[in-house]
């Protein structure tokens, strides 16, 4: 069973012919598991926090999609991130890509900062990202953390080159693969140690479950993470595990359509006279296009853009959309638009936002799998409204 969609549909979903042969794995709600021999946990299950059959099913599935050995499913992407940080101890240093998810920065600075972990935010994207990384490594550096593509500027880091540097320096590399999904990018195959997902996004895909995942190949790291996950209780619930398994079955179909629509919309926006700039790695003029082409099999479905308009008009445009919903999050079947400076990235200091190139006028669009003509018509009518009222 080798190919992506076959694995997505079948791994973890094997019918149990000894019981009822369910084609869809049941939601195992039991919080504890009975045994008839004191020294022998039935099927290896003891208590649902340390192991649950539905969660195990989705963990196996996630591992197979990333081409990894071990998968762990968490209650959210941030819970998974927190677990990775707990591998460290006070005094350790982490190098982080400068354009990471706003909540990642908040977790690192405002939570783990208190425990005397230090963080350097560096632009690790593009051809020069690797030398900037080499220059930032300190005696106490332990982890290098990147997102590629990043949120919301869609910057691309050369994952293979970065993992060559981390390997040489004995550092743990982490890639937040949320924006690409394992369908378009497999960081473990590029030499990375830990892959992280907010499964809330593409993997779940339907805006109905919050979750996170970690996939690794290294048994020692996996054991440490498993211990931490159980010790702090950062687990995905049986129902969310089931929803995630269900969502994953159509991942390939959805990702293909997300990408197809995103390319159409990126080109439409790029050619519109009211649009100043479009950020989408699938566009030839995107600075990360060539690296993306090398390490990804597709460019996924999120793009950002700026209008030739004041902030006030930009907000008017967003509010004039009728079909595209104004909401945080991304990667779902429905198109979602948001304003990073006042929504997802509001927790970042405005000066810092400016430094990393995140302008107040930037708009992020997660292109859904609706009919692309309907999406374009919605964008068109909102662009007109902005003009009518203000110009
Ligand atoms: C949403 C997101 C997260 C956080 O995940 P949650 O499931 O919301 O906790 C982390 N990284 C990226 C890139 C995200 O988009």
mmCIF file of C-alpha atoms and ligand atoms in Angstrom:
data_model
loop_
_atom_site.group_PDB
_atom_site.id
_atom_site.type_symbol
_atom_site.label_atom_id
_atom_site.label_comp_id
_atom_site.label_asym_id
_atom_site.label_seq_id
_atom_site.Cartn_x
_atom_site.Cartn_y
_atom_site.Cartn_z
ATOM 1 C CA UNK A 1 0.000 0.000 0.000
ATOM 2 C CA UNK A 2 2.234 2.774 -1.254
ATOM 3 C CA UNK A 3 0.388 5.688 -2.736
ATOM 4 C CA UNK A 4 -0.843 8.731 -0.878
ATOM 5 C CA UNK A 5 -4.624 8.565 -1.183
ATOM 6 C CA UNK A 6 -4.650 4.795 -0.605
ATOM 7 C CA UNK A 7 -2.763 5.294 2.651
ATOM 8 C CA UNK A 8 -4.964 8.259 3.594
ATOM 9 C CA UNK A 9 -8.086 6.102 3.242
ATOM 10 C CA UNK A 10 -6.880 2.776 4.621
ATOM 11 C CA UNK A 11 -4.090 3.126 7.198
ATOM 12 C CA UNK A 12 -5.565 2.870 10.703
ATOM 13 C CA UNK A 13 -8.967 1.925 9.285
ATOM 14 C CA UNK A 14 -8.516 -1.810 9.128
ATOM 15 C CA UNK A 15 -11.777 -3.649 9.916
ATOM 16 C CA UNK A 16 -11.694 -5.869 12.982
ATOM 17 C CA UNK A 17 -13.189 -9.149 11.733
ATOM 18 C CA UNK A 18 -13.182 -10.658 15.240
ATOM 19 C CA UNK A 19 -15.820 -8.171 16.359
ATOM 20 C CA UNK A 20 -18.098 -6.457 13.833
ATOM 21 C CA UNK A 21 -15.937 -5.609 10.812
ATOM 22 C CA UNK A 22 -16.749 -1.864 10.850
ATOM 23 C CA UNK A 23 -15.452 -0.248 7.656
ATOM 24 C CA UNK A 24 -15.064 3.003 9.595
ATOM 25 C CA UNK A 25 -13.139 2.717 12.857
ATOM 26 C CA UNK A 26 -15.376 3.271 15.925
ATOM 27 C CA UNK A 27 -15.058 6.228 18.288
ATOM 28 C CA UNK A 28 -13.663 4.548 21.396
ATOM 29 C CA UNK A 29 -15.049 6.750 24.149
ATOM 30 C CA UNK A 30 -13.999 4.539 27.045
ATOM 31 C CA UNK A 31 -11.714 6.393 29.448
ATOM 32 C CA UNK A 32 -10.277 3.175 30.833
ATOM 33 C CA UNK A 33 -9.774 -0.393 29.620
ATOM 34 C CA UNK A 34 -10.526 -3.583 31.534
ATOM 35 C CA UNK A 35 -8.125 -6.500 31.724
ATOM 36 C CA UNK A 36 -8.571 -10.042 32.937
ATOM 37 C CA UNK A 37 -4.932 -10.474 33.912
ATOM 38 C CA UNK A 38 -3.445 -7.959 36.359
ATOM 39 C CA UNK A 39 -0.102 -7.895 34.575
ATOM 40 C CA UNK A 40 -1.525 -7.727 31.063
ATOM 41 C CA UNK A 41 -3.228 -4.625 29.629
ATOM 42 C CA UNK A 42 -5.793 -5.712 27.033
ATOM 43 C CA UNK A 43 -4.439 -4.866 23.605
ATOM 44 C CA UNK A 44 -1.845 -2.693 25.354
ATOM 45 C CA UNK A 45 -4.520 -0.193 26.467
ATOM 46 C CA UNK A 46 -4.637 0.989 30.083
ATOM 47 C CA UNK A 47 -6.141 4.455 30.337
ATOM 48 C CA UNK A 48 -7.313 6.692 27.511
ATOM 49 C CA UNK A 49 -4.815 9.518 28.113
ATOM 50 C CA UNK A 50 -1.869 7.152 27.631
ATOM 51 C CA UNK A 51 -3.452 5.320 24.701
ATOM 52 C CA UNK A 52 -6.788 5.126 22.878
ATOM 53 C CA UNK A 53 -7.625 2.936 19.863
ATOM 54 C CA UNK A 54 -9.206 5.758 17.799
ATOM 55 C CA UNK A 55 -6.296 8.089 18.505
ATOM 56 C CA UNK A 56 -3.799 5.346 17.710
ATOM 57 C CA UNK A 57 -5.550 4.814 14.368
ATOM 58 C CA UNK A 58 -5.155 8.440 13.343
ATOM 59 C CA UNK A 59 -1.583 8.521 14.664
ATOM 60 C CA UNK A 60 -0.642 5.593 12.441
ATOM 61 C CA UNK A 61 -2.370 7.255 9.516
ATOM 62 C CA UNK A 62 -0.558 10.572 10.042
ATOM 63 C CA UNK A 63 2.820 8.815 10.308
ATOM 64 C CA UNK A 64 2.225 7.019 7.016
ATOM 65 C CA UNK A 65 1.250 10.223 5.183
ATOM 66 C CA UNK A 66 4.461 12.001 6.233
ATOM 67 C CA UNK A 67 6.579 8.924 5.524
ATOM 68 C CA UNK A 68 7.514 8.777 9.212
ATOM 69 C CA UNK A 69 7.724 5.978 11.767
ATOM 70 C CA UNK A 70 5.777 7.466 14.688
ATOM 71 C CA UNK A 71 2.841 9.871 14.818
ATOM 72 C CA UNK A 72 1.352 11.587 17.862
ATOM 73 C CA UNK A 73 -2.011 13.383 17.899
ATOM 74 C CA UNK A 74 -2.530 16.376 20.190
ATOM 75 C CA UNK A 75 -5.435 18.501 21.372
ATOM 76 C CA UNK A 76 -4.229 21.425 19.201
ATOM 77 C CA UNK A 77 -1.287 22.511 17.099
ATOM 78 C CA UNK A 78 -0.083 24.668 19.976
ATOM 79 C CA UNK A 79 -0.322 21.773 22.453
ATOM 80 C CA UNK A 80 1.980 19.836 20.123
ATOM 81 C CA UNK A 81 4.355 22.809 19.922
ATOM 82 C CA UNK A 82 4.422 23.116 23.711
ATOM 83 C CA UNK A 83 5.369 19.443 23.963
ATOM 84 C CA UNK A 84 8.352 19.984 21.669
ATOM 85 C CA UNK A 85 9.531 22.929 23.787
ATOM 86 C CA UNK A 86 9.315 20.708 26.885
ATOM 87 C CA UNK A 87 12.135 18.627 25.410
ATOM 88 C CA UNK A 88 14.338 21.564 26.456
ATOM 89 C CA UNK A 89 15.532 22.860 29.801
ATOM 90 C CA UNK A 90 16.094 26.324 31.261
ATOM 91 C CA UNK A 91 19.004 28.088 29.563
ATOM 92 C CA UNK A 92 18.481 26.496 26.147
ATOM 93 C CA UNK A 93 18.180 28.602 22.994
ATOM 94 C CA UNK A 94 15.926 28.178 19.966
ATOM 95 C CA UNK A 95 16.275 29.694 16.489
ATOM 96 C CA UNK A 96 12.900 30.416 14.942
ATOM 97 C CA UNK A 97 11.926 31.600 11.469
ATOM 98 C CA UNK A 98 10.842 35.243 11.786
ATOM 99 C CA UNK A 99 7.511 34.839 10.002
ATOM 100 C CA UNK A 100 5.959 32.035 12.052
ATOM 101 C CA UNK A 101 2.344 31.709 13.145
ATOM 102 C CA UNK A 102 1.438 34.448 15.663
ATOM 103 C CA UNK A 103 0.393 31.932 18.326
ATOM 104 C CA UNK A 104 3.757 30.178 18.022
ATOM 105 C CA UNK A 105 5.547 33.411 18.921
ATOM 106 C CA UNK A 106 3.152 34.061 21.792
ATOM 107 C CA UNK A 107 3.764 30.547 23.162
ATOM 108 C CA UNK A 108 7.534 30.861 22.887
ATOM 109 C CA UNK A 109 7.967 34.406 24.219
ATOM 110 C CA UNK A 110 5.179 34.747 26.739
ATOM 111 C CA UNK A 111 5.055 31.189 28.098
ATOM 112 C CA UNK A 112 8.412 29.463 27.592
ATOM 113 C CA UNK A 113 10.315 32.745 27.954
ATOM 114 C CA UNK A 114 9.299 32.654 31.630
ATOM 115 C CA UNK A 115 11.114 29.338 32.019
ATOM 116 C CA UNK A 116 14.327 30.891 30.775
ATOM 117 C CA UNK A 117 14.306 29.531 27.254
ATOM 118 C CA UNK A 118 15.509 32.136 24.770
ATOM 119 C CA UNK A 119 14.414 32.602 21.184
ATOM 120 C CA UNK A 120 16.031 34.341 18.191
ATOM 121 C CA UNK A 121 13.719 35.187 15.320
ATOM 122 C CA UNK A 122 15.691 35.072 12.083
ATOM 123 C CA UNK A 123 14.691 35.245 8.432
ATOM 124 C CA UNK A 124 15.549 31.684 7.438
ATOM 125 C CA UNK A 125 13.908 31.946 4.023
ATOM 126 C CA UNK A 126 15.527 32.076 0.604
ATOM 127 C CA UNK A 127 19.060 31.282 -0.489
ATOM 128 C CA UNK A 128 20.599 33.415 2.293
ATOM 129 C CA UNK A 129 18.477 31.860 5.032
ATOM 130 C CA UNK A 130 21.051 29.126 5.547
ATOM 131 C CA UNK A 131 23.977 31.490 6.182
ATOM 132 C CA UNK A 132 21.807 33.619 8.490
ATOM 133 C CA UNK A 133 21.051 30.405 10.396
ATOM 134 C CA UNK A 134 24.733 29.472 10.663
ATOM 135 C CA UNK A 135 25.542 32.907 12.057
ATOM 136 C CA UNK A 136 22.799 32.669 14.692
ATOM 137 C CA UNK A 137 23.832 29.361 16.246
ATOM 138 C CA UNK A 138 25.005 29.759 19.848
ATOM 139 C CA UNK A 139 26.643 27.385 22.329
ATOM 140 C CA UNK A 140 23.239 26.728 23.930
ATOM 141 C CA UNK A 141 21.171 26.426 20.734
ATOM 142 C CA UNK A 142 19.132 23.214 20.736
ATOM 143 C CA UNK A 143 16.292 23.571 18.242
ATOM 144 C CA UNK A 144 15.825 25.235 14.852
ATOM 145 C CA UNK A 145 12.159 25.861 14.123
ATOM 146 C CA UNK A 146 10.846 26.766 10.700
ATOM 147 C CA UNK A 147 7.607 27.098 8.837
ATOM 148 C CA UNK A 148 7.644 26.726 5.078
ATOM 149 C CA UNK A 149 5.590 28.167 3.489
ATOM 150 C CA UNK A 150 5.213 30.721 6.279
ATOM 151 C CA UNK A 151 2.118 32.363 7.592
ATOM 152 C CA UNK A 152 1.093 34.864 6.237
ATOM 153 C CA UNK A 153 3.865 35.934 3.813
ATOM 154 C CA UNK A 154 4.355 32.480 2.248
ATOM 155 C CA UNK A 155 8.121 32.696 2.563
ATOM 156 C CA UNK A 156 9.984 29.532 1.597
ATOM 157 C CA UNK A 157 12.996 28.078 3.401
ATOM 158 C CA UNK A 158 15.334 25.548 1.832
ATOM 159 C CA UNK A 159 14.447 22.662 4.128
ATOM 160 C CA UNK A 160 17.176 20.275 2.964
ATOM 161 C CA UNK A 161 19.953 22.835 3.323
ATOM 162 C CA UNK A 162 18.696 23.882 6.744
ATOM 163 C CA UNK A 163 18.537 20.296 7.971
ATOM 164 C CA UNK A 164 22.079 19.714 6.715
ATOM 165 C CA UNK A 165 23.207 22.563 8.994
ATOM 166 C CA UNK A 166 21.195 21.317 11.980
ATOM 167 C CA UNK A 167 22.557 17.788 11.559
ATOM 168 C CA UNK A 168 26.138 19.055 11.366
ATOM 169 C CA UNK A 169 25.619 21.088 14.555
ATOM 170 C CA UNK A 170 23.702 18.399 16.422
ATOM 171 C CA UNK A 171 20.523 20.486 16.649
ATOM 172 C CA UNK A 172 16.938 19.288 16.433
ATOM 173 C CA UNK A 173 15.122 20.613 13.356
ATOM 174 C CA UNK A 174 11.379 21.201 13.407
ATOM 175 C CA UNK A 175 9.224 22.032 10.394
ATOM 176 C CA UNK A 176 5.682 23.290 10.862
ATOM 177 C CA UNK A 177 4.182 21.687 7.749
ATOM 178 C CA UNK A 178 0.660 23.011 8.285
ATOM 179 C CA UNK A 179 0.496 25.190 5.148
ATOM 180 C CA UNK A 180 1.718 22.551 2.700
ATOM 181 C CA UNK A 181 0.123 19.437 4.244
ATOM 182 C CA UNK A 182 1.911 16.102 3.734
ATOM 183 C CA UNK A 183 0.306 15.919 0.300
ATOM 184 C CA UNK A 184 2.549 18.673 -1.083
ATOM 185 C CA UNK A 185 5.594 18.455 1.195
ATOM 186 C CA UNK A 186 7.298 15.759 3.271
ATOM 187 C CA UNK A 187 9.965 17.380 5.453
ATOM 188 C CA UNK A 188 11.177 14.079 6.986
ATOM 189 C CA UNK A 189 12.309 13.032 3.502
ATOM 190 C CA UNK A 190 14.251 16.321 3.295
ATOM 191 C CA UNK A 191 16.192 15.406 6.453
ATOM 192 C CA UNK A 192 14.132 17.079 9.183
ATOM 193 C CA UNK A 193 13.808 15.565 12.680
ATOM 194 C CA UNK A 194 10.297 16.648 13.708
ATOM 195 C CA UNK A 195 7.271 17.516 11.568
ATOM 196 C CA UNK A 196 4.465 19.455 13.200
ATOM 197 C CA UNK A 197 0.903 20.125 12.081
ATOM 198 C CA UNK A 198 -2.052 22.069 13.188
ATOM 199 C CA UNK A 199 -4.506 19.396 12.018
ATOM 200 C CA UNK A 200 -7.178 22.053 12.492
ATOM 201 C CA UNK A 201 -6.248 23.234 8.989
ATOM 202 C CA UNK A 202 -5.801 21.094 5.841
ATOM 203 C CA UNK A 203 -5.631 17.679 7.495
ATOM 204 C CA UNK A 204 -9.007 18.096 9.222
ATOM 205 C CA UNK A 205 -10.138 20.252 6.344
ATOM 206 C CA UNK A 206 -13.722 21.023 7.352
ATOM 207 C CA UNK A 207 -13.466 23.673 10.111
ATOM 208 C CA UNK A 208 -14.959 21.247 12.610
ATOM 209 C CA UNK A 209 -12.067 19.984 14.711
ATOM 210 C CA UNK A 210 -9.086 21.517 16.506
ATOM 211 C CA UNK A 211 -6.008 19.331 16.751
ATOM 212 C CA UNK A 212 -2.280 18.984 16.313
ATOM 213 C CA UNK A 213 0.193 16.322 15.279
ATOM 214 C CA UNK A 214 3.863 15.465 15.474
ATOM 215 C CA UNK A 215 5.536 12.948 13.198
ATOM 216 C CA UNK A 216 9.102 11.696 13.709
ATOM 217 C CA UNK A 217 11.421 8.895 12.634
ATOM 218 C CA UNK A 218 13.749 8.892 15.629
ATOM 219 C CA UNK A 219 12.609 6.436 18.314
ATOM 220 C CA UNK A 220 14.385 8.269 21.161
ATOM 221 C CA UNK A 221 12.691 11.597 20.353
ATOM 222 C CA UNK A 222 9.362 9.783 19.931
ATOM 223 C CA UNK A 223 9.663 8.154 23.352
ATOM 224 C CA UNK A 224 10.421 11.498 25.004
ATOM 225 C CA UNK A 225 7.482 13.169 23.267
ATOM 226 C CA UNK A 226 5.146 10.308 24.121
ATOM 227 C CA UNK A 227 6.168 10.554 27.756
ATOM 228 C CA UNK A 228 5.580 14.336 27.737
ATOM 229 C CA UNK A 229 2.235 14.017 25.954
ATOM 230 C CA UNK A 230 0.983 11.588 28.587
ATOM 231 C CA UNK A 231 2.580 13.509 31.461
ATOM 232 C CA UNK A 232 0.891 16.809 30.569
ATOM 233 C CA UNK A 233 -2.250 15.285 29.029
ATOM 234 C CA UNK A 234 -2.063 17.043 25.655
ATOM 235 C CA UNK A 235 -4.078 14.434 23.763
ATOM 236 C CA UNK A 236 -6.533 14.503 20.868
ATOM 237 C CA UNK A 237 -9.980 13.300 21.995
ATOM 238 C CA UNK A 238 -11.505 10.132 20.477
ATOM 239 C CA UNK A 239 -14.170 12.130 18.629
ATOM 240 C CA UNK A 240 -11.645 14.602 17.194
ATOM 241 C CA UNK A 241 -9.401 11.685 16.229
ATOM 242 C CA UNK A 242 -12.321 10.200 14.329
ATOM 243 C CA UNK A 243 -13.160 13.497 12.610
ATOM 244 C CA UNK A 244 -9.533 13.873 11.620
ATOM 245 C CA UNK A 245 -9.410 10.368 10.140
ATOM 246 C CA UNK A 246 -12.574 11.170 8.215
ATOM 247 C CA UNK A 247 -11.166 14.464 6.920
ATOM 248 C CA UNK A 248 -7.869 12.920 5.846
ATOM 249 C CA UNK A 249 -9.606 10.474 3.504
ATOM 250 C CA UNK A 250 -10.247 13.273 1.004
ATOM 251 C CA UNK A 251 -6.981 15.164 1.574
ATOM 252 C CA UNK A 252 -5.583 14.479 -1.901
ATOM 253 C CA UNK A 253 -8.816 15.518 -3.654
ATOM 254 C CA UNK A 254 -9.092 18.667 -1.573
ATOM 255 C CA UNK A 255 -5.447 19.711 -1.927
ATOM 256 C CA UNK A 256 -5.573 19.395 -5.707
ATOM 257 C CA UNK A 257 -8.665 21.596 -5.853
ATOM 258 C CA UNK A 258 -7.317 24.099 -3.285
ATOM 259 C CA UNK A 259 -4.225 24.517 -5.425
ATOM 260 C CA UNK A 260 -6.143 24.737 -8.713
ATOM 261 C CA UNK A 261 -8.376 27.489 -7.290
ATOM 262 C CA UNK A 262 -5.483 29.311 -5.616
ATOM 263 C CA UNK A 263 -3.559 29.586 -8.891
ATOM 264 C CA UNK A 264 -6.627 30.959 -10.682
ATOM 265 C CA UNK A 265 -7.251 33.524 -7.938
ATOM 266 C CA UNK A 266 -3.582 34.500 -7.560
ATOM 267 C CA UNK A 267 -3.433 35.248 -11.297
ATOM 268 C CA UNK A 268 -6.721 37.145 -11.196
ATOM 269 C CA UNK A 269 -5.541 39.304 -8.297
ATOM 270 C CA UNK A 270 -2.132 39.874 -9.837
ATOM 271 C CA UNK A 271 -3.701 41.284 -12.977
ATOM 272 C CA UNK A 272 -6.208 43.529 -11.160
ATOM 273 C CA UNK A 273 -5.378 47.233 -11.159
ATOM 274 C CA UNK A 274 -6.491 47.682 -7.537
ATOM 275 C CA UNK A 275 -4.069 45.033 -6.277
ATOM 276 C CA UNK A 276 -0.583 46.107 -5.282
ATOM 277 C CA UNK A 277 1.060 42.784 -4.563
ATOM 278 C CA UNK A 278 0.224 39.081 -4.411
ATOM 279 C CA UNK A 279 2.176 36.597 -2.308
ATOM 280 C CA UNK A 280 1.792 33.030 -3.583
ATOM 281 C CA UNK A 281 4.704 30.608 -4.007
ATOM 282 C CA UNK A 282 3.142 29.229 -7.182
ATOM 283 C CA UNK A 283 3.653 32.569 -8.965
ATOM 284 C CA UNK A 284 6.901 32.776 -10.940
ATOM 285 C CA UNK A 285 7.693 36.205 -9.458
ATOM 286 C CA UNK A 286 7.449 34.956 -5.859
ATOM 287 C CA UNK A 287 10.943 35.044 -4.289
ATOM 288 C CA UNK A 288 10.564 31.483 -2.989
ATOM 289 C CA UNK A 289 9.175 30.006 -6.198
ATOM 290 C CA UNK A 290 12.266 28.045 -7.238
ATOM 291 C CA UNK A 291 12.962 26.560 -3.808
ATOM 292 C CA UNK A 292 9.259 25.700 -3.459
ATOM 293 C CA UNK A 293 9.353 23.944 -6.828
ATOM 294 C CA UNK A 294 12.354 21.921 -5.724
ATOM 295 C CA UNK A 295 11.006 20.709 -2.382
ATOM 296 C CA UNK A 296 7.217 20.702 -2.789
ATOM 297 C CA UNK A 297 5.018 18.827 -5.242
ATOM 298 C CA UNK A 298 2.511 21.707 -5.252
ATOM 299 C CA UNK A 299 2.007 25.198 -3.845
ATOM 300 C CA UNK A 300 -1.067 24.625 -1.663
ATOM 301 C CA UNK A 301 -4.030 26.955 -1.273
ATOM 302 C CA UNK A 302 -3.136 29.991 0.840
ATOM 303 C CA UNK A 303 -2.193 33.356 -0.625
ATOM 304 C CA UNK A 304 -1.829 36.870 0.705
ATOM 305 C CA UNK A 305 -2.202 40.209 -1.023
ATOM 306 C CA UNK A 306 -2.155 43.944 -0.547
ATOM 307 C CA UNK A 307 -4.497 46.424 -2.188
ATOM 308 C CA UNK A 308 -3.624 49.831 -3.583
ATOM 309 C CA UNK A 309 -5.779 51.306 -0.864
ATOM 310 C CA UNK A 310 -5.772 52.773 2.618
ATOM 311 C CA UNK A 311 -6.258 50.499 5.605
ATOM 312 C CA UNK A 312 -9.843 51.766 5.898
ATOM 313 C CA UNK A 313 -10.645 50.798 2.314
ATOM 314 C CA UNK A 314 -8.914 47.453 2.750
ATOM 315 C CA UNK A 315 -11.214 46.674 5.676
ATOM 316 C CA UNK A 316 -14.212 47.831 3.571
ATOM 317 C CA UNK A 317 -13.201 45.398 0.846
ATOM 318 C CA UNK A 318 -12.983 42.509 3.314
ATOM 319 C CA UNK A 319 -16.357 43.367 4.827
ATOM 320 C CA UNK A 320 -17.991 43.630 1.375
ATOM 321 C CA UNK A 321 -17.295 39.953 0.573
ATOM 322 C CA UNK A 322 -20.439 37.847 0.551
ATOM 323 C CA UNK A 323 -19.329 34.288 -0.134
ATOM 324 C CA UNK A 324 -15.807 34.315 1.258
ATOM 325 C CA UNK A 325 -16.102 34.244 5.041
ATOM 326 C CA UNK A 326 -14.141 36.591 7.254
ATOM 327 C CA UNK A 327 -12.585 34.252 9.779
ATOM 328 C CA UNK A 328 -9.300 33.156 11.271
ATOM 329 C CA UNK A 329 -7.991 29.703 10.379
ATOM 330 C CA UNK A 330 -7.320 28.223 6.957
ATOM 331 C CA UNK A 331 -7.175 25.004 5.011
ATOM 332 C CA UNK A 332 -10.875 24.198 5.061
ATOM 333 C CA UNK A 333 -13.303 23.496 2.230
ATOM 334 C CA UNK A 334 -14.820 26.965 2.595
ATOM 335 C CA UNK A 335 -12.766 30.019 1.575
ATOM 336 C CA UNK A 336 -11.711 32.112 4.561
ATOM 337 C CA UNK A 337 -10.241 35.585 4.473
ATOM 338 C CA UNK A 338 -8.625 37.502 7.299
ATOM 339 C CA UNK A 339 -6.648 40.594 8.196
ATOM 340 C CA UNK A 340 -3.460 39.388 9.986
ATOM 341 C CA UNK A 341 -2.614 42.747 11.617
ATOM 342 C CA UNK A 342 -5.912 42.802 13.505
ATOM 343 C CA UNK A 343 -6.710 39.086 13.709
ATOM 344 C CA UNK A 344 -4.176 36.205 13.621
ATOM 345 C CA UNK A 345 -1.075 38.334 14.162
ATOM 346 C CA UNK A 346 -2.533 40.965 16.498
ATOM 347 C CA UNK A 347 -0.566 39.487 19.417
ATOM 348 C CA UNK A 348 2.723 40.491 17.719
ATOM 349 C CA UNK A 349 4.109 43.919 18.549
ATOM 350 C CA UNK A 350 3.353 46.343 15.644
ATOM 351 C CA UNK A 351 7.047 47.291 15.386
ATOM 352 C CA UNK A 352 7.998 43.643 15.043
ATOM 353 C CA UNK A 353 5.269 43.120 12.434
ATOM 354 C CA UNK A 354 6.717 45.970 10.415
ATOM 355 C CA UNK A 355 10.232 44.566 10.738
ATOM 356 C CA UNK A 356 9.232 41.217 9.230
ATOM 357 C CA UNK A 357 7.361 42.901 6.383
ATOM 358 C CA UNK A 358 3.856 42.207 7.596
ATOM 359 C CA UNK A 359 2.081 45.387 6.545
ATOM 360 C CA UNK A 360 -1.171 46.636 8.067
ATOM 361 C CA UNK A 361 -2.791 46.320 4.638
ATOM 362 C CA UNK A 362 -1.963 42.655 4.168
ATOM 363 C CA UNK A 363 -4.909 40.304 3.576
ATOM 364 C CA UNK A 364 -4.650 36.524 3.828
ATOM 365 C CA UNK A 365 -6.957 34.329 1.779
ATOM 366 C CA UNK A 366 -7.312 30.608 2.343
ATOM 367 C CA UNK A 367 -8.812 29.499 -0.945
ATOM 368 C CA UNK A 368 -11.480 26.833 -0.478
ATOM 369 C CA UNK A 369 -12.758 24.207 -2.865
ATOM 370 C CA UNK A 370 -15.824 26.105 -4.091
ATOM 371 C CA UNK A 371 -16.291 26.891 -7.786
ATOM 372 C CA UNK A 372 -13.515 29.317 -8.705
ATOM 373 C CA UNK A 373 -15.872 31.477 -10.828
ATOM 374 C CA UNK A 374 -18.036 32.139 -7.795
ATOM 375 C CA UNK A 375 -14.988 33.074 -5.736
ATOM 376 C CA UNK A 376 -13.692 35.440 -8.420
ATOM 377 C CA UNK A 377 -17.112 37.063 -8.777
ATOM 378 C CA UNK A 378 -17.217 37.655 -5.043
ATOM 379 C CA UNK A 379 -13.749 39.242 -5.053
ATOM 380 C CA UNK A 380 -14.743 41.371 -8.076
ATOM 381 C CA UNK A 381 -17.913 42.739 -6.490
ATOM 382 C CA UNK A 382 -16.074 43.559 -3.239
ATOM 383 C CA UNK A 383 -13.296 45.365 -5.155
ATOM 384 C CA UNK A 384 -15.969 47.442 -6.919
ATOM 385 C CA UNK A 385 -17.709 48.337 -3.671
ATOM 386 C CA UNK A 386 -14.483 49.583 -2.208
ATOM 387 C CA UNK A 387 -14.070 51.864 -5.221
ATOM 388 C CA UNK A 388 -17.646 53.137 -5.367
ATOM 389 C CA UNK A 389 -17.791 54.339 -1.799
ATOM 390 C CA UNK A 390 -14.369 55.892 -1.533
ATOM 391 C CA UNK A 391 -12.880 56.933 -4.893
HETATM 392 C C1 LIG B 1 -3.099 27.329 13.252
HETATM 393 C C2 LIG B 1 -1.645 27.128 13.226
HETATM 394 C C3 LIG B 1 -0.956 26.706 14.348
HETATM 395 C C4 LIG B 1 -1.621 26.494 15.690
HETATM 396 O O1 LIG B 1 -2.483 25.401 15.670
HETATM 397 P P1 LIG B 1 -3.818 25.288 16.564
HETATM 398 O O2 LIG B 1 -4.419 24.020 16.118
HETATM 399 O O3 LIG B 1 -4.646 26.493 16.286
HETATM 400 O O4 LIG B 1 -3.357 25.255 17.991
HETATM 401 C C5 LIG B 1 0.406 26.497 14.223
HETATM 402 N N1 LIG B 1 1.052 26.728 13.061
HETATM 403 C C6 LIG B 1 0.408 27.144 11.964
HETATM 404 C C7 LIG B 1 1.170 27.373 10.717
HETATM 405 C C8 LIG B 1 -0.958 27.375 12.000
HETATM 406 O O5 LIG B 1 -1.581 27.814 10.908
#
